[in-house]
Amino acid sequence: MLPKLSGEQVLEQLRLAIVIRRFEEELIKLAGSRDIGHFHVYIGQEMTGVPALYLLERGDLSFTTHRNHGHLLARGVPASQMYAEILGKETGMMGGRGGTLHLCSMEHGFPTTSSAVGGATPLATGAAFGFQRLGQDRVSVCLFGDGALEEGSWHESINIAAMEKLPVIYLCENNSLEALGQKAGEYPSSTLAAVDLIDLVTPFGVPTIQIDGCDAGAVHAAMGEALHRARSGGGATFIEARTVRWPGNRPIWPELSTGETNFAMAWDSSLVPTEYREWHAEQDAVLRFIREILAEGLIEPEAILAMDAEVSAEMKEAVEFALASNYPPAAAAMEKVLA
Amino acid sequence: MAETRYINGIQQALLEEMADDSTIRVMGEDVTFGGPFGATKGLVEAYGESRVINTPISEATIVGMAVGAAITGLRPVLEIMFVDFITLGMDQLVNHAAKLHYMTGGQLEVPLTIRATCGVGGGYGAHHSQSLEAWFSHVPGLKVVAPYTPADAKALLKSSIRDNNTVLFLEHRGLYWTRGEELAEHEQVALGEAVVRRAGKDITILGVSKMVGTALKAAEQLAEHGIEAEVIDPRTLAPLDLDTIVSSVKRTGHLVIAHEAVETGGIGAEIAARVQEAAFNELAAPVMRVGAPFSPVPTSIALEKEFVPGPEQVIEAVRRSIAYNRVA
């Protein structure tokens, strides 16, 4: 289902999804030729992050987790600065002090990435508390994976959000399901006794929405509802967006196991390879989004390829920018320890 | 000059700062009731429940919540009832509050003050009596304050609240009802400034928090035996005013550091190391440390007395320092 937006806006979301896909693919290729440290990619979850964050307004804040690249790109953070930050260059958003695990851009509403699993939930809850007590019509969004629900602070946070009716949205991207070995209807979460994640929320009285995180329209509708509730004084919402784990995320170090995405697979099934057939034919959320867009006749396949070519060139340029940038001077290591 | 109690200094600082700055929120467990010792008494009557907020017993989250609120423009003053409980909030304190300014390349500031009761007294036992200042001082990005007098409690709490960093403000429970001169109107004390509490030429004694009093008692007794000790109260442990300490040591040639925290890995070890680097040639003896033994804080009042070093231990360390024969 497509988001209930204008055709132009839907195509804007498509472009953002392609930006994320190509950004991550370029990053994995880059990691093949040099040691850039550990990082996590957002491939497969584009159609959660893009429509979810599309609805935010200037001044809203999103607190994200280690699988963060897609979130920042969805809000328009320049790829060149992100690559530079990931490579530890002085042209990165934080001058190389944070890297992939701590990406932030206040200009785009990202105060920080907490890479301590579950670390962002108290921060996001506190920001919502701040908005409420300062009388600001702002919403705080907490983005996390299913693993964060194993941390105690998450339960403490949602308790406070419920009691104070805070304008916060807890968006859980449940990617605990491997693309391979999936059985129909089975969404187990890694190390939780709870089978259905929203059961954890019910006792706190916070409204829950469970959606297919690969269904852009469902994500759009759920976030719309949650934002309306937050902005109208109705308090918190918990959304579980169920996504499928991209096969390339299975190893500890991401690998381009499904290859660089050929978007033409969306309309030409003869291009779908035998290996990872299920992924390409059914599970890849971006390919699914493209099929839905084509079914609505919003754009011609050739125009999608042209858009992709443009984005791909931009990503390559962004990588070049980052590679050509300088490392920060040694003295920078001791700067900004204290305000 | 009128006298006041330490706890009233804290209460006054909160009342006055809240009047001056509408972004301040006092948060913590039972703060609307005044907290266990009455430090936040009267705040809710003066400023209402929108600015004085009881939180659930969720230290891991309320520390982070205060950080998140600070990012949006509030200036939270969080009470952690006993510093021992901050162990539950260490992820938010150490991984987030302390590092956000740095990791974000300066995009964020975390103007947060965390008040916590520390120290031994009254048989509270191992979960309500620790002195953990060395842990906090070990973390880049945090400031650590430990006032001794009522006037300093007020002045330094005001400075801590106005600071744009995360400040650990450590209040020794045994000081709450001590009396001292009131802070003069408009008088301020900046963070990071030590003070000489007693002048002396023969030896320098540095006391941390309540141990400043122990050091002063020791100094009085030493004076009866012709030893004039200089007593320094660092007031802020991070950043540390090393200049004041070193200039005293260069004059006296001797240094004894006294704190209530266990001696092993205590802040005294760090201060000793820095002083010997800065004044090795002027030192007539090794820097001596006086601290608690390497054990949890016992509960029995009888054992507590043994655990906390008194003036006798300080005097003993002074005598060892002065008697030390340095081989040329």
XYZ file of C-alpha atoms in Angstrom:
667
model
C 0.000 0.000 0.000
C 1.302 3.462 -0.890
C 1.261 6.284 1.673
C -1.741 8.583 1.300
C 0.314 11.425 -0.113
C 0.594 13.261 -3.418
C 2.355 11.455 -6.266
C 5.181 13.941 -5.985
C 5.650 13.160 -2.295
C 5.574 9.413 -2.926
C 8.291 9.848 -5.540
C 10.279 11.951 -3.092
C 10.109 9.011 -0.697
C 11.242 6.674 -3.464
C 14.263 8.862 -4.061
C 15.126 8.823 -0.345
C 14.788 5.024 -0.283
C 17.130 4.716 -3.255
C 19.565 7.125 -1.566
C 19.666 4.877 1.509
C 20.075 1.679 -0.542
C 22.890 3.078 -2.678
C 24.563 4.786 0.302
C 24.798 1.494 2.167
C 25.919 -0.485 -0.876
C 28.710 2.023 -1.530
C 29.699 1.841 2.133
C 29.961 -1.937 2.060
C 32.095 -1.710 -1.079
C 34.268 0.909 0.599
C 34.719 -1.357 3.620
C 35.974 -4.060 1.298
C 38.983 -1.986 0.305
C 39.904 -0.416 3.652
C 39.352 -0.844 7.370
C 36.603 1.549 8.351
C 35.603 -0.161 11.592
C 32.327 -1.835 12.397
C 29.078 -0.408 11.069
C 25.459 -1.458 10.589
C 23.411 -0.992 7.429
C 19.737 -0.187 6.972
C 19.135 -2.229 3.827
C 15.696 -3.813 3.921
C 14.242 -1.324 6.396
C 14.076 1.674 4.068
C 10.315 1.616 3.839
C 10.008 1.930 7.613
C 12.426 4.805 8.114
C 11.556 6.887 5.077
C 7.770 7.165 5.494
C 7.987 7.240 9.306
C 10.374 10.179 9.507
C 8.899 11.935 6.452
C 6.076 13.249 8.634
C 8.275 14.967 11.233
C 8.472 18.723 11.467
C 11.386 21.041 12.136
C 12.135 20.989 15.858
C 10.972 17.422 16.400
C 13.784 15.197 17.621
C 14.657 11.601 16.749
C 16.978 9.504 18.893
C 18.402 6.629 16.981
C 20.341 3.451 17.401
C 23.378 1.766 15.843
C 21.422 0.937 12.646
C 21.093 4.637 12.001
C 22.329 5.592 8.515
C 18.895 5.267 6.945
C 17.263 7.415 9.587
C 19.579 10.341 9.046
C 19.479 10.061 5.250
C 15.672 9.945 5.363
C 15.732 13.389 6.993
C 18.116 14.790 4.415
C 21.509 14.665 6.101
C 24.031 14.984 3.229
C 25.638 11.657 2.290
C 29.009 13.366 1.831
C 29.116 14.503 5.463
C 27.965 11.099 6.649
C 30.662 9.230 4.729
C 33.201 11.749 6.022
C 32.075 11.219 9.608
C 32.123 7.449 9.206
C 35.669 7.696 7.834
C 36.666 9.962 10.742
C 37.319 13.014 8.595
C 37.118 16.620 9.774
C 34.364 17.365 7.242
C 32.008 14.959 9.020
C 29.063 16.347 10.961
C 30.940 15.966 14.231
C 34.436 16.432 12.899
C 35.162 12.737 13.264
C 34.471 12.572 17.008
C 31.464 10.292 16.714
C 31.611 8.087 13.644
C 28.878 5.722 12.509
C 27.942 4.707 16.049
C 27.218 8.257 17.241
C 25.978 10.077 14.141
C 24.065 13.236 14.899
C 22.826 16.357 13.192
C 20.794 18.759 15.284
C 19.967 20.700 12.119
C 18.050 17.621 10.957
C 16.589 16.741 14.359
C 19.055 14.039 15.423
C 20.616 14.896 18.805
C 22.549 11.658 19.009
C 22.881 8.012 18.175
C 23.206 5.868 21.270
C 25.070 2.717 20.473
C 24.526 1.278 23.927
C 21.490 -0.857 23.051
C 18.465 0.753 24.686
C 20.512 3.834 25.537
C 18.290 6.190 23.569
C 15.010 5.388 25.293
C 15.620 7.458 28.442
C 16.992 10.311 26.312
C 13.975 10.348 23.986
C 11.629 10.145 26.950
C 13.440 13.043 28.582
C 13.268 15.149 25.425
C 9.508 14.560 25.312
C 9.368 15.599 28.952
C 11.303 18.759 28.062
C 8.959 19.593 25.169
C 5.947 19.101 27.408
C 7.295 21.171 30.294
C 8.507 23.947 28.016
C 5.087 24.036 26.365
C 6.533 23.305 22.930
C 4.432 21.553 20.306
C 7.200 19.076 19.505
C 7.443 15.332 19.345
C 10.290 13.068 20.357
C 10.801 9.860 18.396
C 12.720 6.921 19.784
C 14.010 4.536 17.111
C 15.249 1.151 18.253
C 15.392 -2.505 17.408
C 13.783 -5.422 19.183
C 16.980 -5.980 21.185
C 16.417 -2.739 23.123
C 13.333 -4.298 24.683
C 15.684 -6.590 26.567
C 17.038 -3.587 28.469
C 15.381 -2.515 31.718
C 15.509 1.183 30.955
C 13.003 0.709 28.148
C 10.376 -0.515 30.620
C 11.190 2.339 32.994
C 10.898 4.823 30.145
C 7.518 3.716 28.878
C 6.228 3.778 32.460
C 7.219 7.432 32.772
C 5.885 8.272 29.307
C 2.547 6.724 30.231
C 2.308 8.431 33.611
C 3.250 11.857 32.279
C 1.419 11.475 28.936
C 4.566 12.489 27.102
C 4.670 13.387 23.386
C 6.923 10.491 22.460
C 6.730 7.766 19.820
C 8.553 4.506 20.431
C 9.168 3.043 16.999
C 10.501 -0.484 17.312
C 11.936 -1.872 14.091
C 11.697 -5.577 14.687
C 14.182 -7.057 12.266
C 14.726 -10.150 14.351
C 13.485 -12.381 11.577
C 16.065 -13.885 9.262
C 15.111 -13.747 5.611
C 16.265 -17.318 5.327
C 14.496 -20.002 7.266
C 11.395 -17.905 7.812
C 8.187 -19.742 8.471
C 4.890 -18.088 7.646
C 3.563 -15.837 10.386
C 6.595 -16.360 12.581
C 8.158 -13.297 14.145
C 10.193 -14.460 17.117
C 12.303 -11.882 18.849
C 15.857 -12.771 19.620
C 16.122 -13.291 23.371
C 12.752 -12.297 24.768
C 10.223 -14.538 26.441
C 7.478 -12.417 24.928
C 6.415 -13.745 21.511
C 4.372 -10.700 20.627
C 6.350 -7.554 21.384
C 3.333 -5.339 21.916
C 2.332 -7.541 24.850
C 5.171 -5.857 26.726
C 3.489 -2.481 26.312
C -0.112 -3.347 27.134
C 0.205 -3.157 30.954
C 1.368 0.460 30.714
C -1.763 1.517 28.846
C 0.183 3.032 25.954
C -1.605 2.546 22.606
C 0.153 0.099 20.300
C 0.197 -0.312 16.543
C 1.648 -3.408 14.913
C 2.482 -3.086 11.232
C 4.377 -4.602 8.362
C 7.457 -2.380 8.270
C 7.885 -3.062 4.554
C 4.469 -1.551 3.835
C 5.109 2.156 3.341
C 1.418 2.998 3.494
C 0.973 1.217 6.822
C 4.031 2.974 8.263
C 2.713 6.325 7.051
C -0.711 5.735 8.607
C 0.711 4.497 11.926
C 3.088 7.435 12.288
C 0.329 9.836 11.303
C -1.848 8.464 14.087
C 0.984 8.508 16.633
C 2.018 12.065 15.737
C -1.535 13.282 15.997
C -1.845 11.684 19.432
C 1.440 13.195 20.597
C 0.680 16.681 19.300
C -2.855 16.732 20.671
C -1.828 15.872 24.239
C -2.779 12.218 23.979
C 0.645 10.960 24.994
C 2.851 8.157 23.792
C 2.428 5.489 21.126
C 4.346 2.265 20.610
C 4.712 1.062 17.031
C 6.157 -2.318 16.149
C 7.240 -2.292 12.513
C 8.074 -5.834 11.458
C 10.762 -6.056 8.850
C 12.704 -8.899 7.398
C 16.418 -9.060 8.062
C 18.379 -8.549 4.882
C 20.554 -11.620 4.194
C 23.666 -9.398 3.963
C 23.148 -8.490 7.632
C 23.490 -12.067 8.694
C 27.267 -12.084 9.037
C 28.802 -9.883 11.742
C 30.285 -7.702 9.007
C 27.694 -6.704 6.395
C 28.224 -8.284 2.977
C 26.660 -7.501 -0.370
C 25.437 -11.082 -0.555
C 22.388 -10.167 -2.653
C 24.509 -7.988 -4.918
C 24.003 -4.360 -5.822
C 20.279 -3.839 -6.243
C 18.991 -3.891 -9.791
C 15.758 -1.931 -9.471
C 14.589 -3.249 -12.842
C 13.834 -6.501 -11.014
C 10.724 -4.693 -9.764
C 9.135 -4.825 -13.211
C 11.124 -7.512 -14.984
C 10.941 -10.788 -13.051
C 13.273 -12.450 -15.556
C 16.094 -10.448 -13.948
C 15.500 -11.996 -10.517
C 18.320 -14.472 -9.830
C 17.667 -17.928 -8.399
C 19.813 -17.232 -5.386
C 17.932 -15.149 -2.802
C 14.885 -15.337 -5.068
C 12.515 -14.896 -2.102
C 14.331 -11.738 -1.053
C 14.197 -10.080 -4.445
C 10.750 -11.280 -5.435
C 8.916 -10.701 -2.168
C 10.847 -9.303 0.762
C 12.902 -6.371 -0.518
C 10.802 -3.422 0.648
C 12.157 -0.971 -1.924
C 11.393 -3.289 -4.847
C 7.920 -3.761 -3.392
C 7.466 0.020 -3.107
C 8.504 0.433 -6.744
C 5.994 -2.222 -7.843
C 3.257 -0.365 -5.969
C 4.285 2.935 -7.525
C 4.291 1.440 -11.022
C 0.878 -0.121 -10.411
C -0.428 3.356 -9.650
C 1.239 4.695 -12.775
C 3.073 7.443 -10.881
C 6.249 7.105 -12.920
C 7.686 5.146 -15.845
C 10.345 2.449 -15.236
C 12.862 4.412 -17.311
C 12.447 7.429 -15.049
C 13.162 5.233 -12.010
C 16.382 4.050 -13.642
C 17.283 7.662 -14.385
C 16.602 8.624 -10.772
C 18.758 5.722 -9.618
C 21.587 6.702 -11.958
C 21.514 10.219 -10.569
C 21.501 8.997 -6.949
C 24.266 6.473 -7.627
C 26.449 9.189 -9.126
C 25.783 11.391 -6.109
C 26.817 8.620 -3.736
C 30.038 8.018 -5.633
C 30.784 11.744 -5.488
C 30.014 11.759 -1.766
C 32.464 8.908 -1.200
C 35.106 10.793 -3.192
C 34.485 13.903 -1.085
C 34.973 11.900 2.116
C 38.100 10.148 0.846
C 39.618 13.450 -0.248
C 38.822 15.175 3.053
C 41.465 15.620 5.720
C 41.616 13.864 9.032
C 41.145 16.262 11.948
C 44.325 17.731 13.448
C 45.602 15.858 16.520
C 44.675 18.727 18.832
C 40.990 18.186 18.003
C 40.994 15.038 20.129
C 41.136 17.180 23.272
C 38.595 19.796 22.157
C 34.981 19.941 23.308
C 35.458 17.647 26.294
C 33.628 20.232 28.352
C 31.144 22.871 27.210
C 27.613 37.205 59.976
C 24.535 35.024 60.519
C 24.927 31.275 60.711
C 23.115 28.627 58.741
C 23.131 24.867 58.265
C 24.627 23.056 55.275
C 21.265 21.618 54.264
C 19.695 25.073 54.323
C 22.463 26.304 52.063
C 21.414 23.694 49.513
C 17.737 24.474 49.944
C 18.404 28.209 49.573
C 20.456 27.684 46.417
C 17.603 25.726 44.834
C 14.969 28.282 45.849
C 17.006 31.218 44.580
C 18.123 29.644 41.315
C 14.582 28.509 40.500
C 13.397 32.079 41.028
C 16.020 33.374 38.600
C 15.712 30.737 35.891
C 12.340 29.369 34.793
C 13.965 26.481 32.906
C 15.135 24.787 36.117
C 13.286 21.613 37.084
C 14.013 19.771 40.314
C 13.467 16.063 39.786
C 13.974 12.910 41.775
C 12.451 10.346 44.067
C 10.278 11.993 46.745
C 11.572 15.499 46.018
C 8.126 17.054 46.537
C 8.239 15.768 50.115
C 11.658 17.315 50.620
C 13.640 14.143 50.003
C 14.917 12.002 52.888
C 16.768 14.868 54.582
C 14.675 17.900 53.645
C 16.971 19.488 51.063
C 14.089 20.099 48.636
C 11.611 21.171 51.332
C 9.438 24.119 50.353
C 10.206 23.918 46.637
C 6.882 22.471 45.573
C 5.034 25.064 47.668
C 7.036 27.809 45.986
C 7.103 26.556 42.404
C 4.429 23.872 42.060
C 4.467 20.332 40.743
C 5.171 21.453 37.192
C 8.701 22.407 38.287
C 9.298 19.993 41.159
C 8.735 16.491 39.892
C 8.618 13.177 41.695
C 10.022 10.444 39.507
C 9.567 6.692 39.712
C 12.314 4.648 41.384
C 14.032 4.218 38.024
C 17.561 5.571 38.298
C 18.710 4.100 34.981
C 16.045 6.113 33.219
C 15.708 9.282 35.272
C 19.374 10.118 34.743
C 18.892 9.732 30.977
C 15.570 11.500 31.104
C 17.237 14.489 32.730
C 19.870 14.423 29.963
C 17.148 14.352 27.285
C 15.322 17.208 28.999
C 18.556 19.204 29.194
C 18.985 18.829 25.430
C 15.621 20.483 24.819
C 16.423 23.558 26.888
C 15.489 22.667 30.452
C 18.077 22.899 33.218
C 17.326 19.876 35.386
C 18.576 19.409 38.934
C 18.225 15.717 39.609
C 18.398 14.265 43.088
C 19.756 10.749 43.441
C 18.771 9.925 46.984
C 22.007 8.121 47.837
C 25.041 8.203 45.574
C 25.177 4.412 45.847
C 22.028 4.256 43.674
C 23.671 6.117 40.818
C 25.324 2.824 39.932
C 21.970 1.987 38.287
C 22.235 5.095 36.129
C 25.901 4.820 35.142
C 25.166 4.100 31.471
C 23.296 7.357 31.067
C 25.791 9.274 33.198
C 29.033 7.910 31.769
C 28.077 6.957 28.211
C 25.663 9.778 27.500
C 25.713 12.830 29.805
C 29.497 12.963 29.953
C 30.153 12.323 26.256
C 27.369 14.018 24.310
C 29.067 17.396 23.982
C 32.199 15.713 22.676
C 30.651 13.047 20.465
C 28.367 15.557 18.787
C 31.305 17.811 17.992
C 29.816 20.445 20.289
C 26.292 20.345 18.850
C 24.825 19.471 22.250
C 25.350 20.728 25.783
C 24.028 18.923 28.844
C 23.436 21.502 31.595
C 22.509 19.005 34.282
C 23.242 18.958 38.001
C 22.968 15.673 39.857
C 22.809 16.045 43.639
C 23.542 12.959 45.678
C 24.009 12.214 49.353
C 27.215 10.399 50.128
C 29.310 9.339 53.068
C 29.221 7.257 56.202
C 27.097 7.963 59.264
C 24.190 6.625 61.243
C 24.655 2.946 60.483
C 23.166 3.022 56.984
C 25.452 0.248 55.782
C 27.063 -0.668 52.495
C 24.301 0.540 50.105
C 23.819 4.029 51.554
C 27.229 5.231 52.686
C 29.790 5.148 49.899
C 32.015 7.917 48.593
C 32.301 7.409 44.835
C 33.917 10.685 43.759
C 36.909 8.911 42.227
C 34.661 7.033 39.780
C 33.112 10.245 38.513
C 36.415 12.119 38.417
C 37.757 9.370 36.167
C 35.232 10.214 33.431
C 36.146 12.967 30.958
C 33.212 15.337 30.514
C 31.941 15.353 34.096
C 32.512 17.919 36.825
C 32.603 16.766 40.433
C 31.905 19.036 43.381
C 32.144 18.184 47.087
C 31.487 21.206 49.338
C 32.371 21.286 53.020
C 30.848 24.480 54.467
C 27.211 25.667 54.357
C 28.256 28.767 52.415
C 30.125 26.645 49.864
C 27.193 24.243 49.617
C 25.017 27.148 48.547
C 27.530 28.960 46.365
C 28.793 25.852 44.590
C 25.305 24.471 43.980
C 24.411 27.755 42.321
C 27.542 27.592 40.185
C 26.839 23.947 39.337
C 23.289 24.716 38.204
C 24.540 27.598 36.043
C 27.249 25.438 34.476
C 26.573 24.073 30.997
C 28.060 20.671 31.792
C 26.906 17.706 33.837
C 27.962 18.256 37.429
C 27.961 15.644 40.183
C 27.220 17.533 43.379
C 28.138 15.368 46.352
C 26.632 16.202 49.729
C 28.017 14.398 52.761
C 25.138 13.327 54.962
C 27.206 14.028 58.060
C 27.473 17.686 57.053
C 23.753 18.386 56.586
C 23.212 19.697 60.107
C 26.570 21.365 60.591
C 26.521 25.133 61.028
C 28.640 27.798 59.461
C 28.618 31.337 58.185
C 25.942 32.215 55.691
C 26.981 33.030 52.164
C 27.256 36.786 51.770
C 24.760 38.285 49.374
C 25.953 38.169 45.766
C 29.040 36.179 46.771
C 29.927 33.525 44.234
C 32.326 30.596 44.191
C 33.460 29.325 40.813
C 33.852 25.607 40.145
C 37.470 24.490 40.142
C 38.756 26.761 42.912
C 40.290 25.287 46.066
C 40.491 27.256 49.294
C 43.017 27.279 52.145
C 40.978 26.676 55.310
C 43.896 27.098 57.691
C 47.306 28.555 56.995
C 50.427 26.702 58.139
C 54.067 26.354 57.187
C 55.069 22.816 58.229
C 52.800 20.455 56.299
C 49.841 20.550 53.892
C 46.747 18.482 54.665
C 44.142 18.143 51.949
C 40.707 16.965 53.093
C 37.835 15.944 50.845
C 34.287 16.906 51.857
C 33.647 16.087 55.549
C 37.302 15.144 55.976
C 38.160 18.847 55.768
C 36.742 19.006 59.313
C 38.810 16.022 60.364
C 41.903 17.679 58.911
C 41.152 20.915 60.790
C 40.774 19.008 64.071
C 44.061 17.247 63.432
C 45.709 20.589 62.660
C 44.546 22.048 65.984
C 46.028 19.147 67.906
C 49.247 19.297 65.891
C 49.547 23.009 66.682
C 49.661 22.139 70.367
C 52.813 20.193 69.541
C 54.357 22.955 67.494
C 53.411 21.645 64.046
C 51.588 24.209 61.928
C 49.548 22.442 59.278
C 48.003 24.157 56.260
C 44.558 22.697 55.463
C 43.265 22.787 51.903
C 39.680 22.172 50.837
C 39.688 21.446 47.080
C 35.878 21.964 46.922
C 35.823 20.804 43.297
C 37.516 17.499 42.460
C 37.037 17.755 38.701
C 38.413 20.027 37.477
C 40.982 20.046 40.264
C 42.692 23.252 41.365
C 46.162 21.757 41.323
C 47.891 25.160 41.462
C 46.627 25.949 44.974
C 47.666 22.506 46.216
C 51.090 22.560 44.577
C 51.953 26.062 45.716
C 51.151 25.041 49.304
C 53.198 21.842 49.021
C 56.149 23.783 47.592
C 56.147 25.853 50.771
C 55.593 23.044 53.306
C 57.386 20.150 51.578
C 54.853 17.677 52.965
C 51.389 16.526 51.873
C 48.783 14.316 53.531
C 45.534 13.627 51.639
C 42.517 12.543 53.662
C 39.242 11.208 52.269
C 36.471 8.961 53.454
C 36.422 6.840 50.302
C 38.466 3.661 50.391
C 42.121 4.536 49.989
C 42.711 2.128 47.083
C 42.099 3.915 43.789
C 40.676 6.912 45.623
C 40.936 10.511 44.430
C 43.917 10.824 46.797
C 45.944 8.549 44.554
C 45.351 10.850 41.589
C 46.141 14.007 43.537
C 49.311 12.414 44.943
C 50.471 11.446 41.477
C 49.896 14.923 40.085
C 51.581 16.646 43.016
C 54.709 14.507 42.837
C 54.973 15.246 39.109
C 54.668 18.972 39.758
C 56.729 19.287 42.962
C 58.967 16.217 43.303
C 62.037 18.237 44.205
C 60.239 20.210 46.899
C 58.754 17.136 48.577
C 60.616 16.117 51.736
C 58.620 12.898 52.008
C 56.274 10.738 49.910
C 52.698 11.986 49.746
C 50.761 10.175 52.476
C 47.162 9.056 52.067
C 44.524 8.561 54.707
C 41.370 6.763 53.575
C 38.945 4.049 54.524
C 40.132 0.439 54.549
C 39.491 -1.677 51.445
C 36.147 -3.076 52.546
C 32.464 -2.307 52.054
C 31.051 0.171 54.574
C 29.966 -1.801 57.656
C 26.598 -1.149 59.287
C 27.296 -1.487 63.013
C 27.970 1.894 64.596
C 30.957 0.373 66.356
C 32.457 -0.810 63.055
C 31.583 2.422 61.256
C 33.805 4.313 63.711
C 36.688 2.032 62.829
C 36.014 2.401 59.116
C 36.079 6.198 58.904
C 39.510 7.730 59.481
C 39.571 10.275 62.315
C 42.004 13.025 63.360
C 44.293 10.402 64.978
C 44.952 8.726 61.634
C 45.615 12.078 60.001
C 48.015 13.025 62.813
C 49.748 9.673 62.479
C 50.254 10.278 58.743
C 51.571 13.770 59.447
C 54.092 12.369 61.930
C 55.238 9.732 59.443
C 55.687 12.400 56.790
C 57.652 14.726 59.029
C 59.803 11.907 60.415
C 60.610 10.625 56.941
C 64.315 10.590 56.231
C 64.988 11.315 52.634
C 68.251 9.845 51.423
C 70.049 12.490 49.444
